[in-house]
Amino acid sequence: MAIDPSADRPVYKQLADLIRARIEGGELRPGQRLPAESDYVAEFGISRDSVRRAMAMLRGEGLIVTELRGSRVREAGEAATVEIAPGTQVTARMPTEPERRQIGVAEGVPVLVITDPSGETRLLAADRTIVKAGDEG
Amino acid sequence: MAIDPSADRPVYKQLADLIRARIEGGELRPGQRLPAESDYVAEFGISRDSVRRAMAMLRGEGLIVTELRGSRVREAGEAATVEIAPGTQVTARMPTEPERRQIGVAEGVPVLVITDPSGETRLLAADRTIVKAGDEG
DNA sequence: ACGTATTTGTACGTATGTATC
DNA sequence: AGATACATACGTACAAATACG
């Protein structure tokens, strides 16, 4: 699998596809370190800009996390189950950056917005929470 | 409010903060067109790169959508309510790009993963769906 | 304790492509 | 056709955090 700069699909998306396939195919396992940006630059002869765009894309999809020392495949992590009463509403959205820091959630992770029948809302990190509908409060 | 290149917080984050505050403060209303990238370049004397990073950040937060003609504040849109039976589990995550296209959901919008007691799952766009726990199937 | 190497973060520049008005 | 505006993609440079010897 290689990258074709003359293809219709942008270089950075091709690289993201390639890495995504390696993650979903199990070639890159949860917790495993990804090659450095410079490795991809050297391997495919593309610019660092393109590599960084690809990484940003995968980060946005929640597939990888990036720290100063490199990126790694996100680990699923055990999610706690929260039971909710009938009439409770649930939706999700991306947190703003201040919220993200406050809740202590990584980039690329949505928050669950849980509104109970009284109108009170809770914000929970979607990667640490599974909401289960119960038959009573 | 201005941007201080010598501040600790990066220029692009300062700009994102500024635009986010304008959105949350109602100065920029849902559906309203944002100034062009070049306007921000001129207004604050920063590079287009920094402006684009700020926009990407806000896009990732689901606050704005960007098209070829410019960016605008995302409109909430009427969300349909879906009732779920007791025992049904709900969580959320970001879709991968192929999923995003398949479901027809904009960038920056998470998907709700709904698993009924039999184990079957549904993917729904979180900005168009509110899940409501019912007291029976 | 210190310097060095590695790696990502930020920020500037330039150029070309493409869609819209 | 021309102007506008965003998308992609290359380049460079320096800063900051971490890891290593």
PDB file of C-alpha atoms (C1' of nucleotides) in Angstrom:
ATOM      1  CA  MET A   1       0.000   0.000   0.000  1.00  0.00           C
ATOM      2  CA  ALA A   2       1.453   3.302  -0.976  1.00  0.00           C
ATOM      3  CA  ILE A   3       0.492   6.915  -1.434  1.00  0.00           C
ATOM      4  CA  ASP A   4      -0.204   8.374  -4.830  1.00  0.00           C
ATOM      5  CA  PRO A   5       0.205  12.163  -4.938  1.00  0.00           C
ATOM      6  CA  SER A   6      -1.510  12.275  -8.324  1.00  0.00           C
ATOM      7  CA  ALA A   7      -4.630  10.545  -7.051  1.00  0.00           C
ATOM      8  CA  ASP A   8      -7.855  12.431  -6.508  1.00  0.00           C
ATOM      9  CA  ARG A   9      -7.898  11.720  -2.784  1.00  0.00           C
ATOM     10  CA  PRO A  10      -5.598  14.090  -0.898  1.00  0.00           C
ATOM     11  CA  VAL A  11      -2.290  12.743   0.311  1.00  0.00           C
ATOM     12  CA  TYR A  12      -3.122  13.298   3.971  1.00  0.00           C
ATOM     13  CA  LYS A  13      -6.409  11.423   3.651  1.00  0.00           C
ATOM     14  CA  GLN A  14      -4.653   8.561   1.913  1.00  0.00           C
ATOM     15  CA  LEU A  15      -2.220   8.348   4.801  1.00  0.00           C
ATOM     16  CA  ALA A  16      -5.061   8.513   7.319  1.00  0.00           C
ATOM     17  CA  ASP A  17      -6.825   5.697   5.453  1.00  0.00           C
ATOM     18  CA  LEU A  18      -3.669   3.640   5.554  1.00  0.00           C
ATOM     19  CA  ILE A  19      -3.087   4.094   9.264  1.00  0.00           C
ATOM     20  CA  ARG A  20      -6.774   3.603  10.036  1.00  0.00           C
ATOM     21  CA  ALA A  21      -6.705   0.312   8.154  1.00  0.00           C
ATOM     22  CA  ARG A  22      -3.678  -0.777  10.148  1.00  0.00           C
ATOM     23  CA  ILE A  23      -5.483   0.003  13.372  1.00  0.00           C
ATOM     24  CA  GLU A  24      -8.732  -1.650  12.376  1.00  0.00           C
ATOM     25  CA  GLY A  25      -6.834  -4.615  10.951  1.00  0.00           C
ATOM     26  CA  GLY A  26      -5.013  -5.111  14.230  1.00  0.00           C
ATOM     27  CA  GLU A  27      -1.575  -4.368  12.803  1.00  0.00           C
ATOM     28  CA  LEU A  28      -1.409  -1.459  15.197  1.00  0.00           C
ATOM     29  CA  ARG A  29      -2.829  -2.524  18.528  1.00  0.00           C
ATOM     30  CA  PRO A  30      -4.388  -0.411  21.293  1.00  0.00           C
ATOM     31  CA  GLY A  31      -1.692   1.263  23.341  1.00  0.00           C
ATOM     32  CA  GLN A  32       0.934   0.731  20.692  1.00  0.00           C
ATOM     33  CA  ARG A  33       3.191   3.585  19.704  1.00  0.00           C
ATOM     34  CA  LEU A  34       2.821   4.922  16.180  1.00  0.00           C
ATOM     35  CA  PRO A  35       5.883   5.780  14.111  1.00  0.00           C
ATOM     36  CA  ALA A  36       7.056   9.390  14.482  1.00  0.00           C
ATOM     37  CA  GLU A  37       5.901  12.001  11.993  1.00  0.00           C
ATOM     38  CA  SER A  38       9.367  12.030  10.503  1.00  0.00           C
ATOM     39  CA  ASP A  39       9.146   8.289   9.875  1.00  0.00           C
ATOM     40  CA  TYR A  40       6.094   8.750   7.695  1.00  0.00           C
ATOM     41  CA  VAL A  41       7.783  11.679   5.962  1.00  0.00           C
ATOM     42  CA  ALA A  42      10.715   9.435   5.102  1.00  0.00           C
ATOM     43  CA  GLU A  43       8.644   6.358   4.287  1.00  0.00           C
ATOM     44  CA  PHE A  44       6.316   8.020   1.804  1.00  0.00           C
ATOM     45  CA  GLY A  45       8.270  11.058   0.678  1.00  0.00           C
ATOM     46  CA  ILE A  46       5.524  13.449   1.710  1.00  0.00           C
ATOM     47  CA  SER A  47       5.632  16.645   3.741  1.00  0.00           C
ATOM     48  CA  ARG A  48       5.348  16.787   7.477  1.00  0.00           C
ATOM     49  CA  ASP A  49       2.310  18.992   6.933  1.00  0.00           C
ATOM     50  CA  SER A  50       0.472  16.111   5.277  1.00  0.00           C
ATOM     51  CA  VAL A  51       1.465  13.687   8.004  1.00  0.00           C
ATOM     52  CA  ARG A  52       0.240  16.076  10.670  1.00  0.00           C
ATOM     53  CA  ARG A  53      -3.081  16.516   8.864  1.00  0.00           C
ATOM     54  CA  ALA A  54      -3.526  12.754   8.766  1.00  0.00           C
ATOM     55  CA  MET A  55      -2.762  12.479  12.485  1.00  0.00           C
ATOM     56  CA  ALA A  56      -5.183  15.297  13.278  1.00  0.00           C
ATOM     57  CA  MET A  57      -7.852  13.460  11.319  1.00  0.00           C
ATOM     58  CA  LEU A  58      -7.337  10.229  13.254  1.00  0.00           C
ATOM     59  CA  ARG A  59      -7.232  12.172  16.511  1.00  0.00           C
ATOM     60  CA  GLY A  60     -10.559  13.718  15.606  1.00  0.00           C
ATOM     61  CA  GLU A  61     -11.951  10.254  15.014  1.00  0.00           C
ATOM     62  CA  GLY A  62     -10.786   9.221  18.437  1.00  0.00           C
ATOM     63  CA  LEU A  63      -8.572   6.480  17.040  1.00  0.00           C
ATOM     64  CA  ILE A  64      -5.257   7.799  18.340  1.00  0.00           C
ATOM     65  CA  VAL A  65      -4.010  10.066  21.080  1.00  0.00           C
ATOM     66  CA  THR A  66      -0.990  12.292  20.646  1.00  0.00           C
ATOM     67  CA  GLU A  67       1.412  13.437  23.315  1.00  0.00           C
ATOM     68  CA  LEU A  68       4.661  15.297  23.144  1.00  0.00           C
ATOM     69  CA  ARG A  69       6.551  12.074  22.902  1.00  0.00           C
ATOM     70  CA  GLY A  70       4.476  10.634  20.091  1.00  0.00           C
ATOM     71  CA  SER A  71       1.133   9.152  19.184  1.00  0.00           C
ATOM     72  CA  ARG A  72      -0.398   5.839  20.149  1.00  0.00           C
ATOM     73  CA  VAL A  73      -3.521   3.872  19.387  1.00  0.00           C
ATOM     74  CA  ARG A  74      -6.237   4.756  21.844  1.00  0.00           C
ATOM     75  CA  GLU A  75      -7.125   2.026  24.292  1.00  0.00           C
ATOM     76  CA  ALA A  76     -10.809   1.384  24.752  1.00  0.00           C
ATOM     77  CA  GLY A  77     -10.714   1.504  28.528  1.00  0.00           C
ATOM     78  CA  GLU A  78     -13.384   0.022  30.720  1.00  0.00           C
ATOM     79  CA  ALA A  79     -16.500   2.124  30.591  1.00  0.00           C
ATOM     80  CA  ALA A  80     -18.741   2.409  33.616  1.00  0.00           C
ATOM     81  CA  THR A  81     -22.446   1.847  33.106  1.00  0.00           C
ATOM     82  CA  VAL A  82     -24.852   4.492  34.328  1.00  0.00           C
ATOM     83  CA  GLU A  83     -28.493   3.572  34.660  1.00  0.00           C
ATOM     84  CA  ILE A  84     -31.109   6.172  33.818  1.00  0.00           C
ATOM     85  CA  ALA A  85     -34.791   6.431  34.634  1.00  0.00           C
ATOM     86  CA  PRO A  86     -37.585   6.470  32.041  1.00  0.00           C
ATOM     87  CA  GLY A  87     -38.108   9.886  30.567  1.00  0.00           C
ATOM     88  CA  THR A  88     -34.428  10.736  30.715  1.00  0.00           C
ATOM     89  CA  GLN A  89     -32.969  12.083  27.478  1.00  0.00           C
ATOM     90  CA  VAL A  90     -29.502  11.468  26.104  1.00  0.00           C
ATOM     91  CA  THR A  91     -27.617  13.062  23.290  1.00  0.00           C
ATOM     92  CA  ALA A  92     -23.974  13.771  22.547  1.00  0.00           C
ATOM     93  CA  ARG A  93     -21.761  16.521  21.232  1.00  0.00           C
ATOM     94  CA  MET A  94     -18.149  17.528  21.169  1.00  0.00           C
ATOM     95  CA  PRO A  95     -17.013  19.503  24.189  1.00  0.00           C
ATOM     96  CA  THR A  96     -15.510  22.922  23.785  1.00  0.00           C
ATOM     97  CA  GLU A  97     -11.885  23.135  24.821  1.00  0.00           C
ATOM     98  CA  PRO A  98     -12.597  24.632  28.263  1.00  0.00           C
ATOM     99  CA  GLU A  99     -15.148  21.886  28.900  1.00  0.00           C
ATOM    100  CA  ARG A 100     -12.730  19.280  27.666  1.00  0.00           C
ATOM    101  CA  ARG A 101     -10.136  20.359  30.198  1.00  0.00           C
ATOM    102  CA  GLN A 102     -12.700  20.651  32.973  1.00  0.00           C
ATOM    103  CA  ILE A 103     -14.121  17.187  32.429  1.00  0.00           C
ATOM    104  CA  GLY A 104     -10.662  15.812  31.869  1.00  0.00           C
ATOM    105  CA  VAL A 105     -11.364  14.128  28.573  1.00  0.00           C
ATOM    106  CA  ALA A 106      -8.975  13.534  25.700  1.00  0.00           C
ATOM    107  CA  GLU A 107      -9.241  15.132  22.287  1.00  0.00           C
ATOM    108  CA  GLY A 108     -11.603  13.369  19.941  1.00  0.00           C
ATOM    109  CA  VAL A 109     -13.928  12.142  22.664  1.00  0.00           C
ATOM    110  CA  PRO A 110     -17.540  13.334  22.685  1.00  0.00           C
ATOM    111  CA  VAL A 111     -19.511  14.028  25.839  1.00  0.00           C
ATOM    112  CA  LEU A 112     -22.851  12.513  26.652  1.00  0.00           C
ATOM    113  CA  VAL A 113     -25.455  15.049  27.665  1.00  0.00           C
ATOM    114  CA  ILE A 114     -27.937  13.426  30.032  1.00  0.00           C
ATOM    115  CA  THR A 115     -31.087  15.356  30.830  1.00  0.00           C
ATOM    116  CA  ASP A 116     -33.306  13.893  33.527  1.00  0.00           C
ATOM    117  CA  PRO A 117     -37.064  14.552  33.551  1.00  0.00           C
ATOM    118  CA  SER A 118     -36.590  17.522  35.885  1.00  0.00           C
ATOM    119  CA  GLY A 119     -34.398  19.221  33.313  1.00  0.00           C
ATOM    120  CA  GLU A 120     -31.112  18.816  35.136  1.00  0.00           C
ATOM    121  CA  THR A 121     -28.209  17.878  32.896  1.00  0.00           C
ATOM    122  CA  ARG A 122     -24.989  15.962  33.397  1.00  0.00           C
ATOM    123  CA  LEU A 123     -21.952  15.856  31.127  1.00  0.00           C
ATOM    124  CA  LEU A 124     -20.042  12.585  30.971  1.00  0.00           C
ATOM    125  CA  ALA A 125     -17.135  11.484  28.809  1.00  0.00           C
ATOM    126  CA  ALA A 126     -18.510   9.098  26.191  1.00  0.00           C
ATOM    127  CA  ASP A 127     -15.441   6.868  26.275  1.00  0.00           C
ATOM    128  CA  ARG A 128     -15.879   6.169  29.964  1.00  0.00           C
ATOM    129  CA  THR A 129     -19.632   5.890  30.152  1.00  0.00           C
ATOM    130  CA  ILE A 130     -22.300   3.576  28.876  1.00  0.00           C
ATOM    131  CA  VAL A 131     -25.823   4.740  29.571  1.00  0.00           C
ATOM    132  CA  LYS A 132     -28.314   1.992  30.260  1.00  0.00           C
ATOM    133  CA  ALA A 133     -32.049   2.598  30.247  1.00  0.00           C
ATOM    134  CA  GLY A 134     -33.618   1.167  33.384  1.00  0.00           C
ATOM    135  CA  ASP A 135     -37.283   0.559  34.071  1.00  0.00           C
ATOM    136  CA  GLU A 136     -37.313   2.774  37.112  1.00  0.00           C
ATOM    137  CA  GLY A 137     -35.310   5.511  38.739  1.00  0.00           C
TER     138      GLY A 137
ATOM    139  CA  MET B   1     -10.118  41.896  22.906  1.00  0.00           C
ATOM    140  CA  ALA B   2      -6.954  41.273  21.011  1.00  0.00           C
ATOM    141  CA  ILE B   3      -4.331  38.663  20.401  1.00  0.00           C
ATOM    142  CA  ASP B   4      -0.997  38.692  22.149  1.00  0.00           C
ATOM    143  CA  PRO B   5       1.690  36.735  20.303  1.00  0.00           C
ATOM    144  CA  SER B   6       3.937  36.913  23.365  1.00  0.00           C
ATOM    145  CA  ALA B   7       1.349  35.314  25.630  1.00  0.00           C
ATOM    146  CA  ASP B   8       1.691  31.764  26.850  1.00  0.00           C
ATOM    147  CA  ARG B   9      -1.429  30.595  25.057  1.00  0.00           C
ATOM    148  CA  PRO B  10      -0.813  29.984  21.345  1.00  0.00           C
ATOM    149  CA  VAL B  11      -2.091  32.538  18.884  1.00  0.00           C
ATOM    150  CA  TYR B  12      -4.496  30.125  17.219  1.00  0.00           C
ATOM    151  CA  LYS B  13      -6.032  29.129  20.551  1.00  0.00           C
ATOM    152  CA  GLN B  14      -6.426  32.755  21.511  1.00  0.00           C
ATOM    153  CA  LEU B  15      -8.282  33.356  18.263  1.00  0.00           C
ATOM    154  CA  ALA B  16     -10.433  30.267  18.809  1.00  0.00           C
ATOM    155  CA  ASP B  17     -11.255  31.510  22.320  1.00  0.00           C
ATOM    156  CA  LEU B  18     -12.212  34.866  20.893  1.00  0.00           C
ATOM    157  CA  ILE B  19     -14.494  33.466  18.208  1.00  0.00           C
ATOM    158  CA  ARG B  20     -15.973  30.914  20.614  1.00  0.00           C
ATOM    159  CA  ALA B  21     -16.809  33.704  23.036  1.00  0.00           C
ATOM    160  CA  ARG B  22     -18.496  35.621  20.226  1.00  0.00           C
ATOM    161  CA  ILE B  23     -20.590  32.573  19.376  1.00  0.00           C
ATOM    162  CA  GLU B  24     -21.500  31.759  22.954  1.00  0.00           C
ATOM    163  CA  GLY B  25     -22.173  35.409  23.677  1.00  0.00           C
ATOM    164  CA  GLY B  26     -24.586  35.598  20.765  1.00  0.00           C
ATOM    165  CA  GLU B  27     -22.537  38.116  18.794  1.00  0.00           C
ATOM    166  CA  LEU B  28     -22.273  35.485  16.099  1.00  0.00           C
ATOM    167  CA  ARG B  29     -25.622  33.776  15.744  1.00  0.00           C
ATOM    168  CA  PRO B  30     -26.423  30.300  14.397  1.00  0.00           C
ATOM    169  CA  GLY B  31     -26.350  30.286  10.607  1.00  0.00           C
ATOM    170  CA  GLN B  32     -24.407  33.502  10.458  1.00  0.00           C
ATOM    171  CA  ARG B  33     -21.416  33.747   8.178  1.00  0.00           C
ATOM    172  CA  LEU B  34     -18.023  34.162   9.822  1.00  0.00           C
ATOM    173  CA  PRO B  35     -15.493  36.651   8.471  1.00  0.00           C
ATOM    174  CA  ALA B  36     -13.138  35.153   5.884  1.00  0.00           C
ATOM    175  CA  GLU B  37      -9.784  33.786   6.946  1.00  0.00           C
ATOM    176  CA  SER B  38      -8.113  36.760   5.330  1.00  0.00           C
ATOM    177  CA  ASP B  39     -10.212  39.119   7.435  1.00  0.00           C
ATOM    178  CA  TYR B  40      -8.788  37.616  10.607  1.00  0.00           C
ATOM    179  CA  VAL B  41      -5.302  37.735   9.106  1.00  0.00           C
ATOM    180  CA  ALA B  42      -5.728  41.439   8.488  1.00  0.00           C
ATOM    181  CA  GLU B  43      -7.533  42.211  11.738  1.00  0.00           C
ATOM    182  CA  PHE B  44      -4.983  40.644  14.050  1.00  0.00           C
ATOM    183  CA  GLY B  45      -1.820  40.619  11.968  1.00  0.00           C
ATOM    184  CA  ILE B  46      -1.410  36.865  12.270  1.00  0.00           C
ATOM    185  CA  SER B  47      -0.737  34.199   9.668  1.00  0.00           C
ATOM    186  CA  ARG B  48      -3.409  32.391   7.733  1.00  0.00           C
ATOM    187  CA  ASP B  49      -2.017  29.207   9.246  1.00  0.00           C
ATOM    188  CA  SER B  50      -3.004  30.359  12.716  1.00  0.00           C
ATOM    189  CA  VAL B  51      -6.458  31.351  11.538  1.00  0.00           C
ATOM    190  CA  ARG B  52      -6.952  27.961   9.922  1.00  0.00           C
ATOM    191  CA  ARG B  53      -5.870  26.185  13.098  1.00  0.00           C
ATOM    192  CA  ALA B  54      -8.404  28.176  15.084  1.00  0.00           C
ATOM    193  CA  MET B  55     -11.132  27.304  12.589  1.00  0.00           C
ATOM    194  CA  ALA B  56     -10.188  23.625  12.673  1.00  0.00           C
ATOM    195  CA  MET B  57     -10.424  23.723  16.442  1.00  0.00           C
ATOM    196  CA  LEU B  58     -13.913  25.213  16.385  1.00  0.00           C
ATOM    197  CA  ARG B  59     -14.943  22.764  13.672  1.00  0.00           C
ATOM    198  CA  GLY B  60     -13.793  19.926  15.887  1.00  0.00           C
ATOM    199  CA  GLU B  61     -15.932  21.325  18.684  1.00  0.00           C
ATOM    200  CA  GLY B  62     -18.904  21.312  16.376  1.00  0.00           C
ATOM    201  CA  LEU B  63     -19.375  25.055  16.755  1.00  0.00           C
ATOM    202  CA  ILE B  64     -18.889  26.001  13.115  1.00  0.00           C
ATOM    203  CA  VAL B  65     -19.147  24.355   9.738  1.00  0.00           C
ATOM    204  CA  THR B  66     -16.853  25.285   6.878  1.00  0.00           C
ATOM    205  CA  GLU B  67     -17.724  25.145   3.222  1.00  0.00           C
ATOM    206  CA  LEU B  68     -15.907  26.327   0.150  1.00  0.00           C
ATOM    207  CA  ARG B  69     -17.585  29.681   0.397  1.00  0.00           C
ATOM    208  CA  GLY B  70     -16.697  30.246   4.017  1.00  0.00           C
ATOM    209  CA  SER B  71     -17.591  29.240   7.529  1.00  0.00           C
ATOM    210  CA  ARG B  72     -20.766  29.776   9.498  1.00  0.00           C
ATOM    211  CA  VAL B  73     -22.029  29.108  12.979  1.00  0.00           C
ATOM    212  CA  ARG B  74     -23.633  25.697  13.151  1.00  0.00           C
ATOM    213  CA  GLU B  75     -27.385  25.715  13.599  1.00  0.00           C
ATOM    214  CA  ALA B  76     -28.751  23.383  16.211  1.00  0.00           C
ATOM    215  CA  GLY B  77     -31.338  21.838  13.933  1.00  0.00           C
ATOM    216  CA  GLU B  78     -34.441  20.120  15.176  1.00  0.00           C
ATOM    217  CA  ALA B  79     -33.505  16.779  16.663  1.00  0.00           C
ATOM    218  CA  ALA B  80     -35.874  13.848  16.496  1.00  0.00           C
ATOM    219  CA  THR B  81     -36.508  11.928  19.682  1.00  0.00           C
ATOM    220  CA  VAL B  82     -36.023   8.179  19.639  1.00  0.00           C
ATOM    221  CA  GLU B  83     -37.523   6.154  22.452  1.00  0.00           C
ATOM    222  CA  ILE B  84     -35.601   3.143  23.719  1.00  0.00           C
ATOM    223  CA  ALA B  85     -36.631   0.161  25.798  1.00  0.00           C
ATOM    224  CA  PRO B  86     -35.237  -0.651  29.261  1.00  0.00           C
ATOM    225  CA  GLY B  87     -31.963  -2.505  29.039  1.00  0.00           C
ATOM    226  CA  THR B  88     -30.859  -0.611  25.957  1.00  0.00           C
ATOM    227  CA  GLN B  89     -27.359   0.870  26.149  1.00  0.00           C
ATOM    228  CA  VAL B  90     -26.192   4.140  24.668  1.00  0.00           C
ATOM    229  CA  THR B  91     -22.762   5.579  24.213  1.00  0.00           C
ATOM    230  CA  ALA B  92     -21.133   7.900  21.710  1.00  0.00           C
ATOM    231  CA  ARG B  93     -17.967   8.242  19.736  1.00  0.00           C
ATOM    232  CA  MET B  94     -16.635  10.085  16.734  1.00  0.00           C
ATOM    233  CA  PRO B  95     -17.303   8.378  13.426  1.00  0.00           C
ATOM    234  CA  THR B  96     -14.445   7.461  11.153  1.00  0.00           C
ATOM    235  CA  GLU B  97     -14.457   9.326   7.867  1.00  0.00           C
ATOM    236  CA  PRO B  98     -16.024   6.466   5.857  1.00  0.00           C
ATOM    237  CA  GLU B  99     -18.773   6.189   8.474  1.00  0.00           C
ATOM    238  CA  ARG B 100     -19.237   9.915   8.470  1.00  0.00           C
ATOM    239  CA  ARG B 101     -19.911   9.919   4.756  1.00  0.00           C
ATOM    240  CA  GLN B 102     -22.134   6.868   4.976  1.00  0.00           C
ATOM    241  CA  ILE B 103     -24.311   8.262   7.735  1.00  0.00           C
ATOM    242  CA  GLY B 104     -24.265  11.661   6.134  1.00  0.00           C
ATOM    243  CA  VAL B 105     -23.132  13.592   9.169  1.00  0.00           C
ATOM    244  CA  ALA B 106     -21.095  16.777   9.266  1.00  0.00           C
ATOM    245  CA  GLU B 107     -17.586  17.096  10.652  1.00  0.00           C
ATOM    246  CA  GLY B 108     -17.437  17.561  14.391  1.00  0.00           C
ATOM    247  CA  VAL B 109     -20.613  15.628  15.078  1.00  0.00           C
ATOM    248  CA  PRO B 110     -20.453  12.446  17.172  1.00  0.00           C
ATOM    249  CA  VAL B 111     -22.605   9.400  16.569  1.00  0.00           C
ATOM    250  CA  LEU B 112     -24.775   7.737  19.154  1.00  0.00           C
ATOM    251  CA  VAL B 113     -24.255   4.008  19.405  1.00  0.00           C
ATOM    252  CA  ILE B 114     -27.468   2.372  20.563  1.00  0.00           C
ATOM    253  CA  THR B 115     -27.303  -1.264  21.572  1.00  0.00           C
ATOM    254  CA  ASP B 116     -30.615  -2.964  22.293  1.00  0.00           C
ATOM    255  CA  PRO B 117     -30.864  -5.904  24.707  1.00  0.00           C
ATOM    256  CA  SER B 118     -30.489  -8.376  21.840  1.00  0.00           C
ATOM    257  CA  GLY B 119     -27.112  -6.915  20.968  1.00  0.00           C
ATOM    258  CA  GLU B 120     -28.112  -5.187  17.766  1.00  0.00           C
ATOM    259  CA  THR B 121     -26.622  -1.733  17.314  1.00  0.00           C
ATOM    260  CA  ARG B 122     -27.711   1.408  15.523  1.00  0.00           C
ATOM    261  CA  LEU B 123     -25.632   4.443  14.633  1.00  0.00           C
ATOM    262  CA  LEU B 124     -27.380   7.803  14.716  1.00  0.00           C
ATOM    263  CA  ALA B 125     -26.050  11.318  14.274  1.00  0.00           C
ATOM    264  CA  ALA B 126     -25.989  12.961  17.692  1.00  0.00           C
ATOM    265  CA  ASP B 127     -26.996  16.360  16.378  1.00  0.00           C
ATOM    266  CA  ARG B 128     -30.201  15.001  14.906  1.00  0.00           C
ATOM    267  CA  THR B 129     -31.169  12.561  17.604  1.00  0.00           C
ATOM    268  CA  ILE B 130     -32.255  12.714  21.216  1.00  0.00           C
ATOM    269  CA  VAL B 131     -32.581   9.338  22.870  1.00  0.00           C
ATOM    270  CA  LYS B 132     -35.341   9.072  25.426  1.00  0.00           C
ATOM    271  CA  ALA B 133     -35.581   6.180  27.855  1.00  0.00           C
ATOM    272  CA  GLY B 134     -39.068   4.695  27.823  1.00  0.00           C
ATOM    273  CA  ASP B 135     -40.605   2.358  30.381  1.00  0.00           C
ATOM    274  CA  GLU B 136     -41.295  -0.340  27.836  1.00  0.00           C
ATOM    275  CA  GLY B 137     -40.229  -1.491  24.394  1.00  0.00           C
TER     276      GLY B 137
ATOM    277  C1'  DA C   1      23.148  17.840  37.237  1.00  0.00           C
ATOM    278  C1'  DC C   2      23.795  18.556  32.448  1.00  0.00           C
ATOM    279  C1'  DG C   3      23.819  18.469  27.636  1.00  0.00           C
ATOM    280  C1'  DT C   4      21.996  16.134  23.545  1.00  0.00           C
ATOM    281  C1'  DA C   5      18.797  13.886  20.674  1.00  0.00           C
ATOM    282  C1'  DT C   6      14.114  13.027  19.592  1.00  0.00           C
ATOM    283  C1'  DT C   7       9.472  14.387  18.763  1.00  0.00           C
ATOM    284  C1'  DT C   8       5.697  17.185  18.634  1.00  0.00           C
ATOM    285  C1'  DG C   9       3.834  22.188  18.756  1.00  0.00           C
ATOM    286  C1'  DT C  10       3.622  26.536  16.771  1.00  0.00           C
ATOM    287  C1'  DA C  11       4.125  29.845  13.086  1.00  0.00           C
ATOM    288  C1'  DC C  12       5.665  31.915   9.370  1.00  0.00           C
ATOM    289  C1'  DG C  13       6.162  31.712   3.892  1.00  0.00           C
ATOM    290  C1'  DT C  14       4.836  30.196  -0.913  1.00  0.00           C
ATOM    291  C1'  DA C  15       2.355  27.946  -4.570  1.00  0.00           C
ATOM    292  C1'  DT C  16      -1.351  25.621  -6.936  1.00  0.00           C
ATOM    293  C1'  DG C  17      -6.065  23.749  -7.332  1.00  0.00           C
ATOM    294  C1'  DT C  18     -11.008  24.273  -7.291  1.00  0.00           C
ATOM    295  C1'  DA C  19     -15.499  25.939  -6.471  1.00  0.00           C
ATOM    296  C1'  DT C  20     -18.398  29.999  -6.113  1.00  0.00           C
ATOM    297  C1'  DC C  21     -19.920  34.602  -7.170  1.00  0.00           C
TER     298       DC C  21
ATOM    299  C1'  DA D   1     -13.172  36.115 -17.346  1.00  0.00           C
ATOM    300  C1'  DG D   2     -11.903  37.754 -13.030  1.00  0.00           C
ATOM    301  C1'  DA D   3     -12.156  38.029  -7.979  1.00  0.00           C
ATOM    302  C1'  DT D   4     -12.843  35.668  -3.799  1.00  0.00           C
ATOM    303  C1'  DA D   5     -12.196  32.007  -0.561  1.00  0.00           C
ATOM    304  C1'  DC D   6     -11.074  27.668   1.032  1.00  0.00           C
ATOM    305  C1'  DA D   7      -8.123  23.062   0.364  1.00  0.00           C
ATOM    306  C1'  DT D   8      -3.952  20.997  -0.252  1.00  0.00           C
ATOM    307  C1'  DA D   9       0.972  20.693   0.024  1.00  0.00           C
ATOM    308  C1'  DC D  10       5.408  21.860  -0.122  1.00  0.00           C
ATOM    309  C1'  DG D  11       9.250  24.627   2.496  1.00  0.00           C
ATOM    310  C1'  DT D  12      11.619  26.726   6.797  1.00  0.00           C
ATOM    311  C1'  DA D  13      12.499  27.830  11.614  1.00  0.00           C
ATOM    312  C1'  DC D  14      12.295  27.832  16.450  1.00  0.00           C
ATOM    313  C1'  DA D  15      10.126  26.377  21.000  1.00  0.00           C
ATOM    314  C1'  DA D  16       9.065  23.011  24.475  1.00  0.00           C
ATOM    315  C1'  DA D  17       8.774  18.651  26.595  1.00  0.00           C
ATOM    316  C1'  DT D  18      10.643  14.206  27.199  1.00  0.00           C
ATOM    317  C1'  DA D  19      14.100  10.544  27.245  1.00  0.00           C
ATOM    318  C1'  DC D  20      18.800   9.137  27.365  1.00  0.00           C
ATOM    319  C1'  DG D  21      23.554   8.966  28.366  1.00  0.00           C
TER     320       DG D  21
END
